[in-house]
Coordinates of C-alpha atoms in Angstrom, one line a residue:
Chain A
M1 CA 18.3 3.4 15.6
R2 CA 16.0 6.4 15.1
N3 CA 18.9 8.9 15.3
E4 CA 21.0 6.8 12.8
F5 CA 18.0 6.7 10.6
C6 CA 17.5 10.4 10.7
R7 CA 21.2 11.0 9.9
A8 CA 21.1 8.6 6.9
M9 CA 17.9 10.3 5.7
V10 CA 19.6 13.8 6.0
D11 CA 22.4 12.4 3.8
L12 CA 19.8 11.8 1.1
A13 CA 18.4 15.3 1.2
A14 CA 20.5 16.5 -1.8
D15 CA 18.6 14.0 -4.0
E16 CA 15.7 16.1 -5.2
S17 CA 13.5 13.1 -5.9
F18 CA 13.7 12.2 -2.2
V19 CA 10.5 13.0 -0.2
F20 CA 9.7 12.0 3.3
L21 CA 6.3 11.5 4.7
T22 CA 5.5 11.0 8.4
G23 CA 2.2 10.1 10.0
D24 CA 2.7 12.8 12.6
L25 CA 5.6 11.0 14.4
G26 CA 9.2 11.9 14.9
F27 CA 9.0 14.7 17.6
Q28 CA 12.4 15.3 19.1
A29 CA 14.0 12.9 16.6
L30 CA 13.3 14.0 13.0
E31 CA 13.7 17.7 13.3
P32 CA 17.1 17.8 11.5
L33 CA 15.5 16.0 8.6
Q34 CA 12.6 18.4 8.5
Q35 CA 15.1 21.2 8.4
A36 CA 17.2 19.6 5.6
L37 CA 14.2 18.7 3.4
G38 CA 12.1 21.8 3.6
D39 CA 8.9 21.2 1.5
R40 CA 10.0 17.6 0.8
F41 CA 9.3 16.8 4.5
I42 CA 5.6 16.1 4.6
N43 CA 3.7 15.6 7.9
A44 CA 0.8 13.8 6.4
G45 CA -1.1 13.9 9.7
V46 CA -2.8 11.0 11.5
A47 CA -4.1 9.6 8.2
E48 CA -2.0 6.5 7.2
Q49 CA -4.2 5.3 4.4
N50 CA -3.9 8.6 2.6
M51 CA -0.2 8.9 3.4
V52 CA 0.6 5.5 1.8
A53 CA -1.5 6.2 -1.3
V54 CA 0.0 9.6 -1.7
A55 CA 3.4 8.0 -1.6
A56 CA 2.3 5.7 -4.3
G57 CA 1.3 8.7 -6.4
L58 CA 4.6 10.3 -5.7
A59 CA 6.5 7.2 -6.7
A60 CA 4.5 6.9 -9.9
S61 CA 5.7 10.4 -10.7
G62 CA 9.4 9.6 -10.4
M63 CA 9.8 10.6 -6.8
S64 CA 11.4 8.5 -4.1
P65 CA 9.0 8.5 -1.1
W66 CA 10.0 7.2 2.3
V67 CA 7.0 6.8 4.6
Y68 CA 7.5 6.7 8.4
S69 CA 5.3 5.9 11.4
I70 CA 5.5 3.6 14.3
A71 CA 5.5 0.1 12.9
P72 CA 1.9 -1.1 13.7
F73 CA 0.3 2.0 12.3
L74 CA 2.4 1.7 9.1
Y75 CA 1.5 -1.9 8.0
A76 CA -1.8 -2.7 9.5
R77 CA -4.1 0.3 9.0
P78 CA -3.1 1.1 5.4
F79 CA -2.5 -2.6 4.4
E80 CA -4.8 -2.3 1.4
Q81 CA -3.1 0.8 0.2
I82 CA 0.3 -1.0 0.4
R83 CA -1.3 -4.0 -1.4
N84 CA -3.2 -2.2 -4.2
D85 CA -1.4 1.1 -4.6
V86 CA 2.2 0.3 -3.9
C87 CA 2.8 -3.5 -4.5
L88 CA 0.4 -4.2 -7.4
H89 CA 2.2 -1.4 -9.3
S90 CA 5.7 -2.4 -8.0
L91 CA 6.3 1.1 -6.9
P92 CA 9.5 1.9 -5.0
V93 CA 7.9 3.2 -1.8
R94 CA 10.0 2.7 1.3
L95 CA 7.9 1.9 4.4
V96 CA 9.8 2.6 7.7
G97 CA 8.2 1.2 10.9
N98 CA 9.8 2.3 14.1
G99 CA 9.6 -0.2 17.0
G100 CA 9.3 -3.7 15.6
G101 CA 8.0 -6.5 17.9
Y102 CA 7.4 -5.5 21.5
A103 CA 9.6 -2.4 21.3
Y104 CA 6.9 -0.1 22.5
G105 CA 6.6 -2.2 25.6
V106 CA 4.1 -1.0 28.2
M107 CA 2.5 1.3 25.7
G108 CA 0.4 -1.7 25.1
A109 CA -0.7 -4.2 22.5
T110 CA -2.0 -1.7 19.9
H111 CA 1.5 -0.3 19.7
H112 CA 3.3 -3.7 19.1
A113 CA 4.2 -5.0 15.7
L114 CA 4.1 -8.8 15.9
E115 CA 3.1 -9.7 12.4
D116 CA 4.5 -6.8 10.4
Y117 CA 6.9 -8.5 8.0
G118 CA 4.9 -11.7 7.9
A119 CA 1.8 -9.8 6.7
L120 CA 3.8 -7.6 4.3
L121 CA 5.8 -10.4 2.7
C122 CA 2.6 -12.0 1.4
L123 CA 2.6 -9.1 -1.1
P124 CA 4.3 -9.3 -4.4
A125 CA 7.9 -8.1 -4.8
L126 CA 8.1 -6.5 -1.4
R127 CA 11.3 -7.1 0.7
A128 CA 11.8 -6.5 4.4
F129 CA 14.9 -5.3 6.2
V130 CA 15.5 -5.8 9.9
P131 CA 18.8 -4.1 10.9
A132 CA 20.3 -5.4 14.1
F133 CA 23.0 -2.7 14.8
N134 CA 23.0 1.0 14.5
S135 CA 25.7 0.7 11.9
D136 CA 23.4 -1.3 9.6
V137 CA 20.9 1.5 9.1
S138 CA 22.9 3.7 6.8
T139 CA 24.0 0.8 4.7
I140 CA 20.5 -0.5 4.2
I141 CA 19.2 3.0 3.4
A142 CA 22.0 3.7 0.9
H143 CA 21.1 0.4 -0.8
L144 CA 17.4 1.1 -0.8
S145 CA 18.0 4.6 -2.2
A146 CA 20.1 3.2 -5.0
D147 CA 18.0 0.2 -6.0
R148 CA 14.4 1.4 -6.7
S149 CA 13.2 -1.7 -8.4
Y150 CA 10.9 -2.9 -5.6
P151 CA 8.8 -1.8 -2.6
A152 CA 10.5 -2.3 0.8
Y153 CA 9.7 -2.3 4.5
L154 CA 12.3 -1.3 7.1
R155 CA 11.7 -2.4 10.6
L156 CA 13.7 -0.3 13.1
G157 CA 14.5 -1.4 16.6
R158 CA 17.2 -0.8 19.2
D159 CA 20.8 -1.9 18.8
E160 CA 21.3 -4.6 21.4
A161 CA 24.9 -5.5 20.7
P162 CA 26.9 -6.1 23.9
P163 CA 30.1 -4.0 24.3
S164 CA 32.2 -7.1 23.6
L165 CA 30.7 -7.6 20.2
L166 CA 32.2 -5.8 17.2
A167 CA 29.2 -5.5 14.9
P168 CA 30.2 -7.1 11.6
D169 CA 29.6 -5.1 8.4
Y170 CA 26.0 -5.3 7.2
A171 CA 24.9 -8.3 5.1
A172 CA 21.7 -10.2 4.7
W173 CA 23.2 -13.0 6.7
R174 CA 26.0 -12.7 9.3
R175 CA 27.6 -15.3 11.5
L176 CA 27.7 -13.6 14.9
V177 CA 29.0 -16.3 17.2
P178 CA 30.6 -19.5 15.9
G179 CA 29.8 -22.7 17.9
A180 CA 29.7 -26.4 17.7
G181 CA 26.2 -26.7 19.2
P182 CA 22.9 -26.4 17.3
A183 CA 22.5 -23.9 14.4
M184 CA 20.7 -20.8 15.6
V185 CA 19.1 -18.1 13.5
A186 CA 17.9 -14.9 15.1
V187 CA 16.2 -12.0 13.2
G188 CA 17.2 -8.4 13.8
P189 CA 18.3 -6.7 17.1
L190 CA 17.4 -9.7 19.3
A191 CA 20.5 -11.4 17.8
G192 CA 22.7 -8.8 19.6
S193 CA 21.4 -9.7 23.1
L194 CA 21.7 -13.4 22.3
A195 CA 25.3 -13.0 21.1
G196 CA 26.2 -11.6 24.5
A197 CA 24.5 -14.3 26.5
L198 CA 25.7 -17.3 24.4
A199 CA 29.4 -16.3 25.1
E200 CA 29.1 -17.9 28.5
L201 CA 28.5 -21.3 27.1
T202 CA 31.3 -23.8 26.5
P203 CA 32.2 -24.0 22.8
D204 CA 30.8 -27.5 22.3
Q205 CA 27.4 -26.4 23.7
R206 CA 27.4 -22.9 22.1
P207 CA 25.1 -22.6 19.2
D208 CA 26.4 -21.4 15.9
L209 CA 24.5 -18.1 15.9
W210 CA 23.5 -16.4 12.6
L211 CA 21.8 -13.1 12.3
L212 CA 19.2 -12.7 9.5
S213 CA 18.4 -9.1 8.4
E214 CA 16.6 -9.5 5.0
L215 CA 13.4 -11.2 4.4
P216 CA 12.3 -13.4 2.7
P217 CA 15.7 -15.1 2.8
T218 CA 16.7 -15.6 -0.9
Y219 CA 19.4 -18.2 0.0
I220 CA 20.9 -20.0 3.0
P221 CA 24.6 -19.5 3.4
A222 CA 26.7 -22.6 2.8
D223 CA 28.3 -22.4 6.2
L224 CA 25.0 -22.2 7.9
L225 CA 23.7 -25.1 5.9
E226 CA 26.8 -27.1 6.9
S227 CA 26.1 -26.3 10.5
I228 CA 22.5 -27.5 10.2
L229 CA 23.5 -30.7 8.5
R230 CA 26.2 -31.3 11.1
S231 CA 24.1 -30.6 14.2
R232 CA 20.8 -31.7 12.7
D233 CA 19.4 -29.1 15.1
L234 CA 18.0 -25.7 14.2
I235 CA 16.7 -23.0 16.5
V236 CA 15.0 -19.9 15.1
V237 CA 14.3 -16.9 17.3
E238 CA 12.3 -13.9 16.2
E239 CA 10.2 -11.2 17.8
H240 CA 7.3 -11.9 15.4
A241 CA 4.4 -14.3 15.2
A242 CA 5.3 -17.8 14.2
H243 CA 2.8 -17.9 11.4
G244 CA 4.4 -16.1 8.4
G245 CA 7.6 -15.5 10.3
A246 CA 11.2 -16.2 9.3
G247 CA 11.1 -19.6 11.0
E248 CA 8.5 -20.9 8.7
M249 CA 10.2 -19.4 5.7
L250 CA 13.5 -21.1 6.6
A251 CA 11.7 -24.4 7.4
A252 CA 10.1 -24.4 4.0
Q253 CA 13.4 -23.6 2.3
L254 CA 15.3 -26.3 4.1
L255 CA 12.6 -28.9 3.1
R256 CA 12.9 -27.8 -0.5
L257 CA 16.7 -28.3 -0.3
G258 CA 16.3 -31.7 1.3
A259 CA 18.2 -30.3 4.3
A260 CA 15.5 -30.4 7.0
P261 CA 17.1 -30.7 10.5
A262 CA 16.1 -33.6 12.7
R263 CA 14.9 -31.0 15.3
F264 CA 13.4 -27.6 14.6
T265 CA 12.7 -25.2 17.5
H266 CA 11.0 -22.0 16.8
R267 CA 10.8 -19.3 19.5
S268 CA 8.4 -16.5 18.4
A269 CA 6.1 -13.8 19.7
L270 CA 3.2 -15.4 21.4
G271 CA 1.0 -12.3 22.0
Y272 CA 0.0 -11.8 25.6
P273 CA 0.0 -15.1 27.4
S274 CA -0.7 -13.7 30.9
G275 CA -2.9 -10.8 29.6
R276 CA -0.5 -8.4 31.3
Y277 CA 1.7 -5.7 29.9
G278 CA 5.2 -4.5 30.6
S279 CA 8.5 -3.6 29.0
Q280 CA 9.9 -5.2 25.9
R281 CA 12.0 -7.4 28.2
F282 CA 8.8 -8.5 30.1
H283 CA 7.1 -9.6 26.9
R284 CA 10.2 -11.3 25.6
Q285 CA 10.4 -13.3 28.9
E286 CA 6.7 -14.3 28.6
C287 CA 7.5 -15.7 25.1
G288 CA 10.8 -17.3 26.0
L289 CA 12.6 -14.9 23.7
D290 CA 14.9 -13.2 26.1
A291 CA 18.6 -14.2 26.4
D292 CA 18.1 -16.2 29.7
S293 CA 15.2 -18.2 28.3
I294 CA 17.2 -19.0 25.1
L295 CA 20.2 -20.0 27.2
A296 CA 18.0 -22.4 29.2
L297 CA 16.6 -23.7 26.0
V298 CA 20.0 -24.4 24.6
K299 CA 21.1 -26.3 27.7
R300 CA 17.9 -28.3 27.8
L301 CA 18.3 -29.2 24.1
A302 CA 21.9 -30.2 24.7
A303 CA 20.8 -32.8 27.2
S304 CA 18.8 -34.6 24.6
P305 CA 20.5 -34.4 21.2
P306 CA 18.1 -34.6 18.2
G307 CA 17.0 -38.1 17.3
S308 CA 18.2 -39.4 20.7
A309 CA 14.7 -39.9 22.1
Chain B
M5 CA -19.9 21.3 -30.0
P6 CA -21.5 19.0 -32.4
D7 CA -18.5 16.8 -32.6
L8 CA -18.4 16.2 -28.9
T9 CA -22.1 15.5 -28.7
K10 CA -21.6 13.0 -31.5
S11 CA -18.7 11.4 -29.7
I12 CA -20.7 11.1 -26.5
S13 CA -23.7 9.6 -28.3
S14 CA -21.5 7.1 -30.0
A15 CA -19.6 6.2 -26.8
R16 CA -22.9 5.5 -25.0
R17 CA -23.9 3.1 -27.7
R18 CA -20.4 1.5 -27.8
L19 CA -20.6 1.0 -24.0
L20 CA -23.9 -0.7 -24.3
Q21 CA -22.6 -3.0 -27.0
M22 CA -19.5 -3.8 -25.0
H23 CA -21.4 -4.7 -21.9
F24 CA -24.0 -6.6 -24.0
E25 CA -21.4 -8.6 -25.9
S26 CA -19.5 -9.5 -22.7
G27 CA -22.6 -10.2 -20.7
V28 CA -21.4 -8.0 -17.9
G29 CA -23.3 -5.9 -15.4
H30 CA -22.3 -2.6 -13.7
I31 CA -23.8 -0.8 -16.7
G32 CA -25.9 1.6 -14.6
G33 CA -22.9 3.3 -13.0
N34 CA -21.1 3.4 -16.3
L35 CA -23.9 5.2 -18.1
S36 CA -24.1 7.8 -15.3
C37 CA -20.5 8.9 -16.0
I38 CA -19.8 8.1 -19.6
D39 CA -20.8 11.6 -20.8
M40 CA -18.4 13.2 -18.4
L41 CA -15.6 10.8 -19.1
V42 CA -15.8 11.4 -22.8
A43 CA -16.0 15.2 -22.3
L44 CA -13.1 15.1 -19.9
L45 CA -10.8 13.1 -22.2
H46 CA -11.7 15.0 -25.3
R47 CA -11.8 18.5 -24.0
V48 CA -10.3 18.9 -20.5
V49 CA -7.4 16.5 -19.6
G50 CA -4.4 17.9 -21.4
A51 CA -0.9 16.6 -22.1
D52 CA 0.4 17.8 -18.7
D53 CA -2.6 16.5 -16.8
E54 CA -3.6 13.2 -15.4
F55 CA -6.9 11.4 -14.8
V56 CA -7.6 8.9 -12.0
L57 CA -10.8 6.9 -12.0
S58 CA -11.4 6.2 -8.3
K59 CA -14.8 4.6 -8.9
G60 CA -13.2 1.6 -10.6
H61 CA -16.5 -0.2 -11.2
S62 CA -17.0 2.2 -14.1
A63 CA -14.0 0.8 -15.9
G64 CA -16.2 0.0 -18.9
A65 CA -17.0 3.7 -19.3
L66 CA -13.3 4.6 -19.0
Y67 CA -12.3 2.0 -21.6
V68 CA -14.9 3.3 -24.0
A69 CA -13.9 6.9 -23.4
L70 CA -10.3 5.8 -24.2
W71 CA -11.6 4.2 -27.3
S72 CA -13.4 7.4 -28.1
I73 CA -10.0 9.3 -28.1
G74 CA -8.4 6.6 -30.1
S75 CA -6.3 5.1 -27.3
L76 CA -8.0 1.8 -27.3
T77 CA -9.3 -0.1 -30.4
D78 CA -12.5 -2.0 -31.1
A79 CA -10.3 -5.2 -30.9
D80 CA -9.2 -4.2 -27.4
L81 CA -12.8 -3.6 -26.3
A82 CA -13.9 -6.9 -27.7
T83 CA -11.6 -8.6 -25.1
F84 CA -13.4 -6.7 -22.2
H85 CA -14.0 -9.0 -19.2
G86 CA -12.9 -12.1 -21.2
E87 CA -10.1 -14.6 -20.5
A88 CA -6.6 -13.3 -20.7
T89 CA -7.8 -9.7 -21.2
L90 CA -5.9 -6.6 -20.2
L91 CA -9.3 -4.9 -19.7
S92 CA -10.6 -6.4 -16.5
G93 CA -13.8 -5.5 -14.8
H94 CA -12.0 -2.9 -12.8
P95 CA -9.0 -0.8 -14.1
P96 CA -5.9 -2.9 -14.6
V97 CA -2.3 -2.4 -13.6
H98 CA -0.9 -2.6 -17.2
G99 CA -3.8 -2.1 -19.5
S100 CA -3.2 1.3 -21.0
P101 CA -0.7 4.1 -20.5
H102 CA -3.7 6.3 -19.8
I103 CA -4.6 4.2 -16.8
R104 CA -2.2 5.1 -14.0
F105 CA -3.6 2.9 -11.2
A106 CA -5.5 -0.2 -10.8
T107 CA -8.6 0.9 -8.8
G108 CA -11.7 -0.9 -7.7
S109 CA -11.5 -0.9 -4.0
L110 CA -13.1 2.4 -3.2
G111 CA -11.5 5.3 -1.4
H112 CA -8.0 5.0 -3.0
G113 CA -8.1 7.2 -6.1
L114 CA -8.3 10.6 -4.5
S115 CA -5.2 10.0 -2.4
L116 CA -3.4 8.6 -5.5
A117 CA -4.4 11.8 -7.3
C118 CA -3.0 13.8 -4.4
G119 CA 0.3 12.0 -4.8
L120 CA 0.4 12.8 -8.5
A121 CA -0.5 16.4 -7.8
L122 CA 2.0 16.7 -4.9
A123 CA 4.8 15.4 -7.2
R124 CA 3.9 18.2 -9.7
Q125 CA 4.1 20.8 -6.9
L126 CA 7.5 19.5 -5.7
Q127 CA 8.9 19.1 -9.2
Q128 CA 7.5 22.5 -10.2
R129 CA 5.8 21.0 -13.2
A130 CA 2.6 22.2 -14.7
G131 CA -0.6 20.2 -14.9
R132 CA -3.7 19.3 -12.9
V133 CA -5.0 15.9 -11.8
F134 CA -8.6 15.0 -12.3
C135 CA -10.2 12.3 -10.2
M136 CA -13.7 10.8 -10.4
L137 CA -15.4 9.3 -7.4
S138 CA -18.8 7.8 -6.9
D139 CA -21.1 9.3 -4.3
G140 CA -21.4 6.0 -2.4
E141 CA -17.6 6.0 -2.3
C142 CA -17.7 9.0 -0.1
E143 CA -18.7 6.7 2.7
E144 CA -15.0 5.6 2.8
G145 CA -13.1 7.4 5.5
S146 CA -10.0 7.6 3.3
V147 CA -11.8 9.9 0.9
W148 CA -12.0 12.4 3.8
E149 CA -8.4 11.9 4.7
A150 CA -7.5 12.8 1.1
A151 CA -9.9 15.8 1.1
L152 CA -8.3 17.2 4.2
F153 CA -4.8 16.7 2.7
L154 CA -5.5 18.2 -0.6
A155 CA -7.3 21.3 0.9
H156 CA -4.5 21.8 3.4
R157 CA -1.8 21.6 0.7
N158 CA -3.8 23.4 -2.0
L159 CA -3.1 20.7 -4.5
P160 CA -4.2 21.1 -8.2
V161 CA -6.7 18.3 -7.9
V162 CA -10.2 18.6 -9.4
T163 CA -12.5 16.0 -7.8
I164 CA -15.6 15.0 -9.8
V165 CA -18.3 13.1 -7.8
D166 CA -20.6 11.1 -10.0
A167 CA -23.6 11.6 -7.8
N168 CA -26.2 9.2 -9.2
G169 CA -27.7 8.7 -5.7
L170 CA -27.7 4.9 -5.9
Q171 CA -25.2 2.6 -4.3
G172 CA -24.9 -1.2 -3.9
F173 CA -27.9 -1.9 -1.7
G174 CA -30.0 1.3 -1.5
T175 CA -29.9 5.0 -2.2
T176 CA -27.1 7.1 -0.7
T177 CA -29.8 8.8 1.4
E178 CA -31.2 5.5 2.8
V179 CA -27.8 3.9 3.4
A180 CA -25.7 6.7 4.8
G181 CA -27.5 10.0 4.9
L182 CA -24.8 11.3 2.6
E183 CA -26.4 14.6 1.9
P184 CA -25.6 17.4 2.0
L185 CA -22.5 16.2 0.2
A186 CA -21.4 19.6 -1.2
A187 CA -21.5 21.2 2.2
K188 CA -19.3 18.4 3.6
F189 CA -16.6 19.1 1.0
E190 CA -17.0 22.8 1.5
S191 CA -16.5 22.4 5.2
F192 CA -13.1 20.9 4.4
G193 CA -12.2 24.2 2.7
L194 CA -12.8 23.0 -0.9
R195 CA -14.5 25.1 -3.5
T196 CA -17.5 23.0 -4.5
L197 CA -19.8 23.3 -7.5
G198 CA -22.9 21.5 -8.4
V199 CA -23.7 20.6 -12.0
D200 CA -26.0 18.3 -14.1
G201 CA -23.5 15.6 -15.2
H202 CA -25.5 14.9 -18.3
D203 CA -25.5 18.5 -19.5
T204 CA -22.1 18.6 -21.2
D205 CA -22.1 22.3 -21.8
A206 CA -22.7 23.0 -18.1
F207 CA -20.1 20.4 -17.1
L208 CA -17.5 21.9 -19.3
D209 CA -18.3 25.4 -18.0
A210 CA -17.9 24.1 -14.5
M211 CA -14.5 22.5 -15.4
A212 CA -13.4 25.7 -17.0
S213 CA -14.3 27.8 -14.0
V214 CA -12.2 25.6 -11.6
S215 CA -9.2 25.6 -13.9
G216 CA -6.4 25.8 -11.3
G217 CA -6.5 24.7 -7.7
P218 CA -8.5 22.3 -5.6
A219 CA -12.2 22.0 -6.4
V220 CA -15.0 19.5 -6.2
I221 CA -17.7 19.1 -8.8
I222 CA -20.7 17.4 -7.6
A223 CA -22.2 16.1 -10.8
R224 CA -25.8 15.0 -10.4
T225 CA -26.4 12.1 -12.7
H226 CA -28.8 9.2 -13.3
K227 CA -27.7 5.6 -12.9
G228 CA -28.5 4.1 -16.3
G229 CA -28.3 7.5 -18.0
S230 CA -31.2 8.1 -20.3
V231 CA -32.0 4.5 -20.9
S232 CA -35.6 4.5 -19.6
F233 CA -35.7 1.0 -18.0
M234 CA -32.4 1.5 -16.3
R235 CA -32.7 5.1 -15.2
D236 CA -32.3 5.4 -11.4
R237 CA -32.8 1.7 -10.9
M238 CA -30.5 0.0 -8.5
E239 CA -30.6 -3.4 -10.1
W240 CA -28.7 -2.0 -13.1
H241 CA -25.7 -1.7 -10.8
Y242 CA -25.5 -5.5 -11.4
L243 CA -27.6 -6.8 -14.2
P244 CA -26.4 -7.8 -17.7
M245 CA -28.8 -7.0 -20.6
T246 CA -30.9 -9.4 -22.5
E247 CA -30.8 -9.0 -26.3
A248 CA -34.3 -7.4 -26.4
L249 CA -33.3 -4.9 -23.7
Y250 CA -30.1 -4.2 -25.4
R251 CA -31.9 -3.4 -28.7
Q252 CA -34.4 -1.2 -26.8
A253 CA -31.6 0.7 -25.0
L254 CA -29.8 1.2 -28.3
A255 CA -33.0 2.5 -29.9
E256 CA -33.5 4.9 -27.1
L257 CA -30.0 6.3 -27.3
A258 CA -30.0 6.6 -31.1

């Protein structure tokens, strides 16, 4: 998604209030943006605390700053600057973290972002966006460029849509695969991989797969709610820690609505169960987040419908 | 400058009164910078300029300096540190149009000032940004991230360090071997001047001499200012005043 991101940013270059700050990342990816922006492309160096506070100062002066780094360096190191300088003042700073979840794979644990949106969404007014498909990126960016009323975090990953899937137009919620099985919600790119794998299931077993791309979810679509009430079974899958993740947000929302399912299964990032490192795929497998594990889960759940035990 | 001298003297007394009436501590570090804050707001910070108080624990001095220029009223100051006040113990988000940022966690203000200054540069607007830090605050790594950034980008930021030599639990020498502080800023490529922060003529001369680009003023000050029982004493980072001590302090400043 980095190339789509760069292209969408270049499209904003004519807006003179637009300023881009990077924490010394973007080599062989952001050069076109650097060229388009000239002195509004700021390499702030390896100094994320300063970079985020500078962005707050820019936003307070009427500029529209976008701040870029790899995801873990963007939300964890300068968390207090995001909290105090950006969010307390409701400044429209856009934080862009590349490589959500285990995307940086064997680079190791320090480069993973397993609690990014959970940590950030504790802060007032901030909203998080998790595009799933390349085509989502420009829509989200156009939206965030037009509506500057709140701070935002954009978690970039890799488009995982199978060739057979026509990515639907961007929306906070999208139904990716209809099914008569349990309701399933997946956050961001992972939904693409799941959509491909779930196609092999029979329609009665196949989950009703929904993709969630905006957090916190401000509503639950009526069709999804119907699916939950019908199956009484909800599976949430996200490459993020359970605590503070989308699963907990949805569970609380369903409880408030009096629409809690009889069974709630939450697949989330578990850290490093074996203490070993590998690709994003390796870590997903360890956490039961990969498509094969989710298929096995769906089959196992189908064998014992909710409330049957 | 008889008027300014009078304003500073009345601000010192108003600051004591506000802290006494509210029963609030942090008076020592407020008295070390009140003279400079009043001089800055009356004589230095112009309509195109901005001021950021990075040492947020001196909010009291900032409120009184704003009172001194007529931006806050006696009624406003009477609410200081009380329930439902806009004037919290550290600068608030929406307390005064002159307070751009809520500060208090140290090491944020200089980067915020850099952002304001960078915006001026990009928007080709006139104006400078003044930022006051405490010396103990310079133990925060983010201060040096900001120093590197502002020197590299030649930003119109004038940094004033209120160097009273005392921090939360010791002197800056005991705690962190902070000296030579001026040489540290100079080594980042920043023009650095030393001045007596209680000598208003000298302070204003220093400010005039750094009119444009990035510069650092290390203002040597005394915690507690010229109040004899507070001067250079660490406990006045925290203590509220008894009525007897308040009367004595007022008498000394009269």
